[in-house]
XYZ file of C-alpha atoms in Angstrom:
655
model
C 127.658 196.193 105.982
C 130.111 193.535 106.337
C 127.877 191.219 108.493
C 124.980 191.743 105.961
C 127.211 190.603 103.133
C 128.374 187.521 105.225
C 124.621 186.608 106.005
C 123.464 187.044 102.507
C 126.163 184.441 101.261
C 125.964 182.146 104.116
C 122.341 181.773 104.944
C 121.763 179.575 101.884
C 124.945 177.377 102.835
C 123.637 177.113 106.165
C 120.186 175.792 105.208
C 121.502 173.505 102.724
C 123.614 171.696 105.171
C 120.900 171.196 107.508
C 118.477 170.113 104.661
C 120.947 167.923 103.378
C 122.468 166.308 106.298
C 119.469 166.111 108.679
C 116.661 166.162 106.076
C 115.436 162.916 107.713
C 115.116 164.483 111.180
C 113.498 167.765 110.233
C 111.339 166.180 107.693
C 109.955 167.465 104.370
C 108.258 170.680 106.088
C 111.339 171.432 107.901
C 113.548 171.050 104.602
C 111.504 173.712 102.417
C 110.872 175.923 105.467
C 114.455 176.535 106.411
C 115.647 176.832 102.777
C 112.732 179.035 102.090
C 113.413 181.450 104.912
C 117.270 181.515 104.297
C 116.762 182.452 100.689
C 114.229 184.878 101.455
C 116.437 186.318 104.155
C 119.246 186.636 101.308
C 116.764 188.458 98.990
C 115.656 190.917 101.670
C 119.129 191.757 102.890
C 120.123 192.113 99.097
C 117.555 194.622 98.408
C 118.839 196.454 101.880
C 122.297 196.596 100.334
C 120.914 197.806 96.740
C 119.122 200.576 98.844
C 122.331 201.378 100.444
C 124.358 201.904 97.388
C 121.938 203.493 95.031
C 119.286 205.412 97.052
C 121.389 206.168 99.700
C 124.438 207.052 98.056
C 126.628 204.401 99.664
C 129.958 203.651 98.459
C 131.117 200.340 96.766
C 133.197 198.024 99.190
C 136.079 195.768 98.140
C 137.669 193.638 100.895
C 139.485 190.501 101.913
C 137.688 188.240 104.137
C 140.284 185.459 104.540
C 143.968 184.885 103.122
C 144.091 181.300 102.173
C 147.935 181.099 100.955
C 150.715 183.376 99.858
C 153.052 182.020 97.129
C 155.949 184.251 95.533
C 153.921 187.201 96.411
C 150.588 185.911 94.871
C 147.737 186.214 97.311
C 145.118 183.604 97.145
C 142.062 185.479 99.209
C 138.442 185.184 99.879
C 136.799 188.671 99.576
C 133.831 190.668 98.263
C 133.284 193.318 95.762
C 129.955 194.826 96.598
C 129.192 197.458 93.855
C 126.025 198.025 91.968
C 126.626 195.377 89.192
C 127.209 192.834 92.140
C 124.254 193.813 93.990
C 121.987 193.914 90.941
C 123.006 190.283 90.275
C 122.478 189.562 94.087
C 118.984 190.871 94.097
C 118.061 188.823 90.629
C 119.483 185.670 91.809
C 117.858 185.661 95.326
C 114.639 186.659 94.028
C 114.278 184.095 91.336
C 115.988 181.423 93.819
C 113.193 182.214 96.239
C 110.307 182.025 93.847
C 111.708 178.898 92.660
C 111.989 177.536 96.227
C 108.356 178.154 97.018
C 107.284 176.860 93.726
C 109.193 173.592 94.305
C 106.857 172.651 97.320
C 104.166 171.815 94.679
C 106.340 170.696 92.054
C 108.089 168.017 93.818
C 105.374 167.401 96.602
C 105.459 163.605 95.887
C 109.058 163.085 95.158
C 110.991 160.734 97.377
C 114.184 163.083 97.147
C 112.521 166.003 98.444
C 114.854 167.219 101.064
C 118.009 166.362 98.979
C 116.346 168.466 96.417
C 115.922 171.587 98.593
C 119.556 171.209 99.754
C 120.955 171.287 96.303
C 118.938 174.255 95.217
C 119.821 176.369 98.355
C 123.560 175.098 97.888
C 123.362 176.424 94.258
C 122.224 179.684 95.455
C 125.264 179.973 97.977
C 127.545 179.090 94.870
C 125.991 181.698 92.576
C 126.512 184.198 95.064
C 129.978 183.433 95.813
C 130.480 184.022 92.085
C 129.013 187.462 91.512
C 130.398 188.758 95.110
C 133.877 187.872 94.465
C 136.562 190.337 94.144
C 139.183 187.981 92.744
C 139.796 185.473 90.246
C 140.303 182.548 92.518
C 137.019 182.943 94.313
C 135.363 183.679 90.844
C 136.636 180.229 89.704
C 135.495 178.564 93.021
C 131.873 179.881 92.392
C 132.177 178.931 88.796
C 132.916 175.343 89.424
C 130.703 175.171 92.394
C 127.570 176.027 90.310
C 128.787 173.612 87.691
C 128.988 170.782 90.222
C 125.513 171.641 91.651
C 123.907 171.529 88.204
C 125.448 168.356 87.401
C 123.817 167.084 90.589
C 120.410 168.682 89.681
C 120.285 167.822 86.004
C 120.929 164.199 86.988
C 118.592 164.327 90.083
C 116.399 161.650 88.786
C 119.359 159.407 88.571
C 117.519 156.316 87.758
C 116.603 157.663 84.154
C 119.267 156.838 81.585
C 118.466 160.208 79.651
C 119.159 162.101 82.926
C 122.441 160.451 83.533
C 123.376 161.228 79.885
C 122.169 164.771 80.025
C 124.450 165.702 83.054
C 127.504 163.650 81.930
C 126.970 166.036 78.569
C 126.719 169.239 80.485
C 129.832 168.258 82.867
C 131.948 167.316 79.611
C 131.043 170.159 77.690
C 131.540 172.529 80.529
C 134.999 171.063 81.011
C 135.844 172.444 77.372
C 134.942 175.948 78.495
C 136.502 175.887 81.831
C 139.827 174.594 80.548
C 139.899 177.992 78.496
C 138.657 179.836 81.602
C 141.442 178.412 83.819
C 144.162 179.224 81.004
C 142.792 182.870 80.972
C 143.070 183.301 84.574
C 146.622 181.715 84.213
C 147.368 184.439 81.824
C 146.363 187.051 83.966
C 148.616 185.621 86.838
C 151.310 185.432 84.347
C 151.221 189.137 83.384
C 150.251 190.658 86.827
C 151.116 188.088 89.356
C 147.707 189.013 90.915
C 144.257 187.389 91.356
C 142.850 190.488 92.616
C 140.475 192.429 90.155
C 141.450 195.907 91.228
C 145.170 194.964 90.798
C 144.677 193.314 87.470
C 142.274 195.985 86.015
C 144.948 198.731 87.020
C 147.269 196.647 84.981
C 145.104 196.315 81.916
C 147.271 198.752 79.703
C 150.408 197.231 80.478
C 148.983 193.635 79.646
C 147.545 195.241 76.200
C 151.094 196.485 75.493
C 152.652 193.057 75.701
C 152.595 189.991 73.320
C 152.916 186.286 73.584
C 153.652 183.611 71.035
C 150.936 180.892 71.229
C 152.420 179.569 68.133
C 156.325 180.104 67.665
C 156.817 183.005 65.243
C 153.117 184.154 65.623
C 152.731 186.804 68.181
C 149.463 187.414 69.989
C 148.588 190.494 71.768
C 148.389 189.368 75.491
C 145.232 190.794 76.094
C 143.453 189.509 73.179
C 144.815 186.012 74.102
C 143.409 186.407 77.898
C 140.110 187.862 76.673
C 139.338 185.053 74.259
C 140.480 182.456 76.710
C 138.161 183.881 79.390
C 135.310 184.080 76.742
C 135.613 180.425 76.116
C 134.851 179.922 79.750
C 131.841 181.936 79.169
C 130.666 180.100 76.169
C 130.618 176.956 78.082
C 128.587 178.229 80.890
C 126.529 180.569 79.066
C 125.859 178.067 76.276
C 127.152 179.702 73.382
C 127.717 177.848 70.101
C 129.408 175.531 69.617
C 129.388 174.792 73.427
C 125.602 174.804 73.764
C 124.635 171.554 73.240
C 124.446 170.771 76.909
C 121.589 173.152 77.876
C 118.494 171.779 75.898
C 119.329 168.180 77.317
C 119.654 169.606 80.785
C 115.833 169.877 80.649
C 115.878 166.149 81.896
C 116.221 167.688 85.367
C 112.891 168.784 87.302
C 111.432 171.886 85.922
C 112.242 174.116 89.069
C 115.992 173.594 88.022
C 115.411 174.874 84.471
C 113.886 178.115 85.780
C 116.509 178.528 88.325
C 119.904 177.430 86.630
C 118.951 177.216 82.975
C 117.128 180.731 82.667
C 117.930 183.116 85.495
C 121.225 182.395 87.009
C 123.977 179.848 86.145
C 123.826 180.382 82.325
C 123.890 184.099 83.007
C 127.331 183.603 84.781
C 129.415 184.102 81.590
C 127.649 187.175 80.573
C 128.314 188.634 84.014
C 131.758 187.673 83.973
C 132.517 189.248 80.685
C 130.911 192.542 82.004
C 132.895 192.304 85.090
C 135.870 192.085 82.902
C 134.926 195.156 80.719
C 138.379 196.941 81.397
C 139.995 194.221 79.817
C 137.923 193.399 77.041
C 137.724 197.132 76.031
C 141.295 196.712 75.080
C 140.975 194.051 72.561
C 139.006 194.935 69.393
C 139.617 191.135 68.351
C 138.400 189.558 71.359
C 134.990 191.895 71.266
C 134.682 190.773 67.551
C 134.841 187.176 68.542
C 132.274 187.798 71.228
C 129.885 189.729 68.764
C 130.312 187.052 66.086
C 129.597 184.144 68.424
C 126.741 185.931 70.016
C 124.982 186.729 66.803
C 125.270 183.149 65.549
C 123.492 181.732 68.632
C 120.946 184.436 68.662
C 119.565 183.499 65.465
C 120.471 180.052 64.532
C 119.550 178.658 68.052
C 116.260 180.333 67.849
C 115.519 178.635 64.469
C 115.654 175.378 66.388
C 113.030 176.319 68.614
C 110.464 176.244 65.861
C 110.533 172.531 65.144
C 110.630 171.408 69.060
C 107.773 169.747 70.452
C 108.673 169.156 74.080
C 107.453 172.170 75.949
C 110.468 172.658 78.010
C 112.866 172.411 75.110
C 111.145 175.152 73.169
C 111.751 177.478 76.227
C 115.327 175.941 76.514
C 116.280 176.912 72.934
C 114.590 180.349 73.393
C 117.196 180.863 76.514
C 119.952 180.033 73.988
C 118.818 182.616 71.621
C 118.263 185.288 74.386
C 121.878 184.407 75.813
C 123.038 184.845 72.264
C 121.457 188.524 72.400
C 123.217 189.376 75.560
C 126.476 188.231 74.139
C 125.808 190.479 71.066
C 125.525 193.394 73.428
C 128.727 192.463 75.040
C 130.377 192.378 71.792
C 129.185 195.993 70.787
C 130.410 197.405 74.208
C 126.864 197.658 75.420
C 127.725 195.783 78.845
C 124.726 197.776 80.690
C 122.388 196.674 78.026
C 123.516 192.969 78.257
C 123.084 193.115 82.024
C 119.787 194.859 81.595
C 118.565 192.139 79.371
C 119.832 189.666 81.774
C 117.776 191.098 84.473
C 114.557 191.167 82.648
C 115.326 187.870 80.876
C 115.384 186.285 84.488
C 112.046 187.267 85.546
C 110.234 186.518 82.202
C 112.080 183.342 81.449
C 111.924 181.870 84.911
C 107.992 182.532 84.598
C 107.720 180.827 81.251
C 109.766 177.704 82.681
C 107.593 177.693 85.829
C 104.516 178.176 83.771
C 105.663 175.176 81.513
C 105.968 173.218 84.787
C 102.534 174.052 85.965
C 101.234 172.638 82.672
C 103.097 169.503 82.979
C 101.753 168.994 86.552
C 98.257 169.523 85.180
C 99.097 167.195 82.195
C 100.217 164.454 84.322
C 103.788 165.200 83.201
C 103.189 165.082 79.657
C 105.630 167.400 77.794
C 104.529 167.119 74.085
C 102.667 170.267 73.008
C 101.180 168.156 70.076
C 99.118 166.461 73.025
C 98.002 169.720 74.703
C 95.540 172.252 73.216
C 92.615 174.310 74.788
C 94.146 174.637 78.263
C 92.999 178.283 78.485
C 89.717 177.614 80.213
C 91.189 174.778 82.696
C 94.384 176.775 83.872
C 93.371 180.671 83.915
C 96.004 181.834 86.171
C 98.720 179.821 84.132
C 97.211 181.243 80.934
C 97.414 184.766 81.755
C 101.030 184.747 83.325
C 101.861 182.777 80.058
C 100.558 185.544 78.215
C 102.600 188.166 80.231
C 105.973 186.126 79.808
C 105.479 185.389 76.048
C 104.844 189.146 75.309
C 107.869 190.091 77.349
C 109.845 187.378 75.555
C 108.877 188.673 71.966
C 109.438 192.324 73.185
C 105.699 193.634 73.220
C 105.824 197.177 73.615
C 105.806 198.402 77.419
C 106.912 194.901 78.619
C 110.326 194.294 80.220
C 111.745 192.378 77.371
C 110.745 195.211 74.866
C 112.825 197.761 76.770
C 115.872 195.222 77.261
C 115.851 193.574 73.877
C 115.045 197.003 71.695
C 117.729 198.914 73.525
C 120.124 196.115 72.957
C 119.434 196.041 69.087
C 119.606 199.866 68.819
C 122.995 199.435 70.437
C 123.996 197.180 67.610
C 122.705 199.355 65.153
C 124.541 202.426 66.305
C 127.626 200.666 67.539
C 131.285 201.315 66.525
C 131.348 198.299 64.265
C 129.491 200.163 61.591
C 132.732 202.193 61.237
C 135.376 199.513 61.794
C 134.029 196.291 60.225
C 131.032 196.300 58.147
C 130.701 192.549 57.764
C 130.911 192.140 61.165
C 128.424 194.790 61.824
C 125.719 193.567 59.117
C 125.973 189.919 60.383
C 125.354 191.127 63.933
C 122.632 193.631 63.188
C 120.611 191.256 60.843
C 120.900 188.280 63.132
C 119.365 190.244 66.053
C 116.584 191.752 63.720
C 115.526 188.442 62.074
C 115.874 186.970 65.511
C 112.993 188.936 66.740
C 110.696 187.299 64.129
C 111.859 183.860 65.038
C 111.344 184.539 68.536
C 107.818 185.372 68.220
C 107.125 182.506 65.778
C 108.341 179.848 68.096
C 106.950 181.664 71.315
C 103.621 181.941 70.002
C 103.621 178.634 68.528
C 104.064 177.058 71.592
C 101.663 179.623 73.226
C 98.826 178.876 70.870
C 99.340 174.832 70.636
C 99.207 174.587 74.512
C 96.303 177.071 75.424
C 94.238 177.445 72.401
C 92.927 175.407 69.443
C 91.556 171.895 69.846
C 92.014 169.723 72.708
C 94.284 166.911 71.773
C 94.949 165.314 75.165
C 93.262 161.899 75.891
C 90.200 161.628 77.923
C 91.965 160.433 81.204
C 94.198 163.465 81.160
C 91.361 165.805 80.232
C 89.127 164.296 83.089
C 91.574 165.726 85.590
C 92.655 169.021 83.993
C 92.495 172.012 86.664
C 94.256 174.863 87.695
C 97.576 174.138 89.795
C 97.693 174.815 93.755
C 98.421 178.394 94.911
C 101.888 177.396 95.833
C 102.520 176.668 92.096
C 100.767 179.729 90.982
C 101.679 182.484 93.423
C 105.327 182.390 92.261
C 103.989 182.693 88.480
C 102.185 185.852 89.455
C 105.098 187.323 91.509
C 107.331 186.658 88.596
C 104.879 187.966 86.050
C 104.595 191.441 87.777
C 108.217 192.344 87.329
C 108.028 190.654 83.649
C 105.381 193.213 82.971
C 106.412 196.488 84.530
C 110.046 196.487 85.597
C 111.409 197.879 82.377
C 109.482 200.994 82.890
C 111.444 201.908 86.022
C 114.776 200.657 85.367
C 115.660 201.462 81.781
C 116.739 205.194 82.393
C 118.958 204.410 85.371
C 120.458 201.267 84.234
C 121.206 202.346 80.687
C 121.661 205.950 80.535
C 121.822 207.113 84.214
C 125.176 205.727 84.995
C 123.762 203.202 87.553
C 126.725 200.928 87.377
C 129.228 203.686 87.975
C 132.831 202.214 87.761
C 131.758 198.736 87.928
C 131.499 198.687 84.003
C 134.108 200.759 82.065
C 133.643 201.719 78.461
C 136.073 203.627 76.311
C 134.702 206.645 74.864
C 134.780 205.514 71.192
C 132.801 202.292 72.109
C 130.185 204.208 74.245
C 127.291 203.441 72.293
C 124.678 203.798 74.905
C 125.742 207.257 75.836
C 125.044 208.197 72.027
C 121.594 206.512 72.343
C 120.823 208.300 75.418
C 121.330 211.646 73.912
C 118.350 211.151 71.579
C 115.649 210.631 74.320
C 114.838 210.589 78.014
C 112.488 208.415 80.023
C 110.542 205.268 79.188
C 107.867 206.700 77.115
C 110.383 208.419 74.908
C 112.104 205.258 74.398
C 108.806 203.696 73.282
C 108.309 206.194 70.888
C 111.826 205.788 69.533
C 111.612 201.991 69.274
C 108.313 202.152 67.597
C 109.977 203.875 64.603
C 112.387 200.663 63.943
C 111.539 197.515 62.367
C 112.024 195.293 65.526
C 108.394 195.898 67.165
C 106.922 194.871 63.659
C 108.938 191.933 63.090
C 107.617 190.756 66.259
C 104.144 191.405 65.364
C 104.828 189.486 61.948
C 106.078 186.390 63.853
C 103.083 186.465 66.283
C 100.796 186.729 63.087
C 102.499 183.985 61.111
C 102.252 181.703 64.306
C 98.676 182.352 64.548
C 97.924 181.893 60.951
C 99.951 178.501 60.615
C 98.871 176.948 64.180
C 95.187 178.169 64.549
C 93.819 179.534 61.179
C 95.642 176.751 58.924
C 97.142 173.870 61.136
C 97.236 171.811 57.948
C 100.122 174.131 56.645
C 103.175 173.328 58.896
C 103.190 169.626 57.953
C 102.925 170.607 54.483
C 105.823 173.200 54.648
C 107.861 170.630 56.488
C 107.594 167.832 53.864
C 108.308 170.750 50.976
C 111.165 171.983 52.786
C 112.308 168.484 53.959
C 116.108 169.241 53.722
C 115.761 172.334 55.914
C 113.519 170.741 58.623
C 115.922 167.915 58.746
C 118.813 170.225 59.311
C 116.662 171.885 62.044
C 115.458 168.550 63.392
C 118.981 167.224 63.780
C 120.235 170.510 65.524
C 122.754 171.384 62.661
C 124.354 168.013 63.374
C 126.193 169.280 66.280
C 125.266 166.287 68.206
C 126.118 163.834 65.716
C 129.465 165.648 65.571
C 130.138 165.482 69.164
C 128.561 162.178 70.029
C 129.547 160.219 66.755
C 132.647 162.177 65.983
C 134.380 163.228 69.225
C 132.948 160.943 71.781
C 132.986 157.799 69.495
C 136.063 158.568 68.097
C 137.603 159.044 71.647
C 136.135 155.666 72.406
C 137.717 153.874 69.374
C 141.160 155.451 70.040
C 140.772 154.266 73.698
C 139.714 150.670 72.426
C 142.627 150.666 69.974
C 145.113 151.906 72.838
C 143.472 149.015 75.178
C 143.806 146.284 72.402
C 147.110 147.257 70.808
C 148.664 149.186 73.585
C 147.409 147.693 76.678
C 146.740 144.029 75.838
C 149.135 143.538 73.066
C 152.344 145.419 74.227
C 151.962 145.972 77.884
C 150.217 142.752 78.922
C 151.127 140.603 76.018
C 154.889 141.565 75.297
C 156.057 143.279 78.625
C 154.435 141.804 81.377
C 153.244 138.143 80.079
C 156.017 138.287 77.440
C 158.655 138.693 80.368
C 156.907 135.974 82.447
C 157.037 133.511 79.265
C 160.517 134.312 78.576
C 161.713 133.520 81.913
C 159.461 130.319 81.841
C 161.297 129.224 78.713
C 164.683 130.076 80.092
C 163.794 128.166 83.250
C 162.733 125.228 81.343
C 166.086 125.076 79.483
C 167.939 125.288 82.844
C 165.853 122.662 84.346
C 166.899 120.138 81.766
C 170.463 121.190 82.385
C 170.005 120.169 86.151
C 169.794 116.585 85.636
C 171.555 115.264 89.023
C 173.945 113.085 87.145
C 177.866 113.418 88.221
C 179.352 112.826 84.784
C 176.997 115.731 83.388
C 178.501 118.370 85.876
C 181.877 117.010 85.042
C 181.650 117.291 81.552
C 180.096 120.747 81.726
C 183.130 121.870 84.126
C 185.792 120.267 81.537
C 183.890 122.214 78.522
C 183.997 125.146 80.481
C 187.596 124.844 81.527
C 188.466 124.234 77.723
C 186.543 127.474 76.634
C 188.306 129.733 79.324
C 191.785 128.414 78.339
C 191.073 128.830 74.561
C 189.986 132.333 75.033
C 193.176 133.378 77.118
C 195.420 131.695 74.684
C 193.489 133.600 71.882
C 193.874 136.869 73.840
């Protein structure tokens, strides 16, 4: 299997190199064919590995490929850990990437950077596979930074747009904050274990938890708590958790296929995957789990609220992504790691579907993205419409859809979690956030759906005259993503959540194993539907959808009146809780002002003015004085000699 593993990860890299370096020679068709075939091969082989591990009962593999360096016993290696957690991520990443590659042929058809774009997305697939397949922290960090670099290139792909340049710079800087915490967490792991290997570190977890470290002198911290919180800060940046969430909505400046690939299905889920992979560490720190749970609950609810006031079709889906990432983080905080990965999987399908569906609408609307200028597209774009129906229902958790199984299982896990016994405040904050978030999700999802596909046609006559369904190369990926969005939950909920699918890849302590407790109450997907229908989440979703129908189809005059009545709340949401103002006008502007002060006072006044130029001026003045002494007259020199001899004699006599 080692050869298959290498092929899976290296095929997209080889295709990216060929498309990037030889794009002019192989042409546009050559660029998309070689990258599509390479990623398709990676997907097929990933399915083969999944079959080997799950259906054929194969054993997980953990091996080293290459030793880069050894320093004081610390081995820096490249290696693979292929277990069921890894292979599930491999299948999701390669399938969504494959669909995006195919879709890109239609979306980027007329773009002059066609070959460059295919090279970037194939390179991104390689970087993401390196991240999820790693068996050590060094390779994990390589993949972590590599997906960040390619994301930077893709967000700013249209580099002649000022907004795109601002967006990729913003993503870069915010992620550097998270990555600083992440690398400190890795440094903490090395400090206590002198190893970067997962197996060695996980085997030493109890000894780490028994030690303490003084971050602030006189205030000892549990070593495991410190390491886990630092690692989670990295996850906050990559998975866009508040307050490091501000980069993701602006990243919509990149082409729409990127929104589907990076900001819905793969890169932003890297943080979720990392925490699940580190479950042996997080299980030993209640404080770290409380931080994860609180941050996730805040993001799930409050970022969802922002989607209600957005008018850009891609930004609505972007804030939905923020909210759903918050749900996954909440699941991690209640030790339901399997539920987080399950929601990650289902979300990858239906959120990629919604992003690509939004892109299909944007193509038909001649790159108009304001949902207030759409409406009535149902009759012009039937395939996009019905796939959007499936994606939206999955997002809100309609009974039977993929999102229903994963989201309701997640909410049930929060409800029955150990936090009910240990910390009621944390428990109720988390539980109410995920419950109310269901209503909010349905409200903004159907608001967008109704404004785009139903109601009066608000586009101009020129746009209306050219409206039609997008080509097959665009709609085929929508159909292929809609199928798992509709049905995959039926087949996967039992093994993934309650059947021990992940085995030793995810470790949960007995007192935290909430999924085992839930699994005792029912067996099978039909029983889960019956169980979930007794809870409030489904009815909150229906209430949100009904509210959207009433406000935007039945009484479209009401939203503006409500916004004017609640102008303070509307302004707060419209300004995104002032996070951008704080960062841009506070930290960024403050940093520039500090830099300007240091430039003017430190550089120009002290260094240039006093030290460099001041020294030069002093020497010049001294030279001017000496120049006057050197007159060239003999009697002046004789007088100077006589005066000097007199001073020396006087000094000697005095001494």
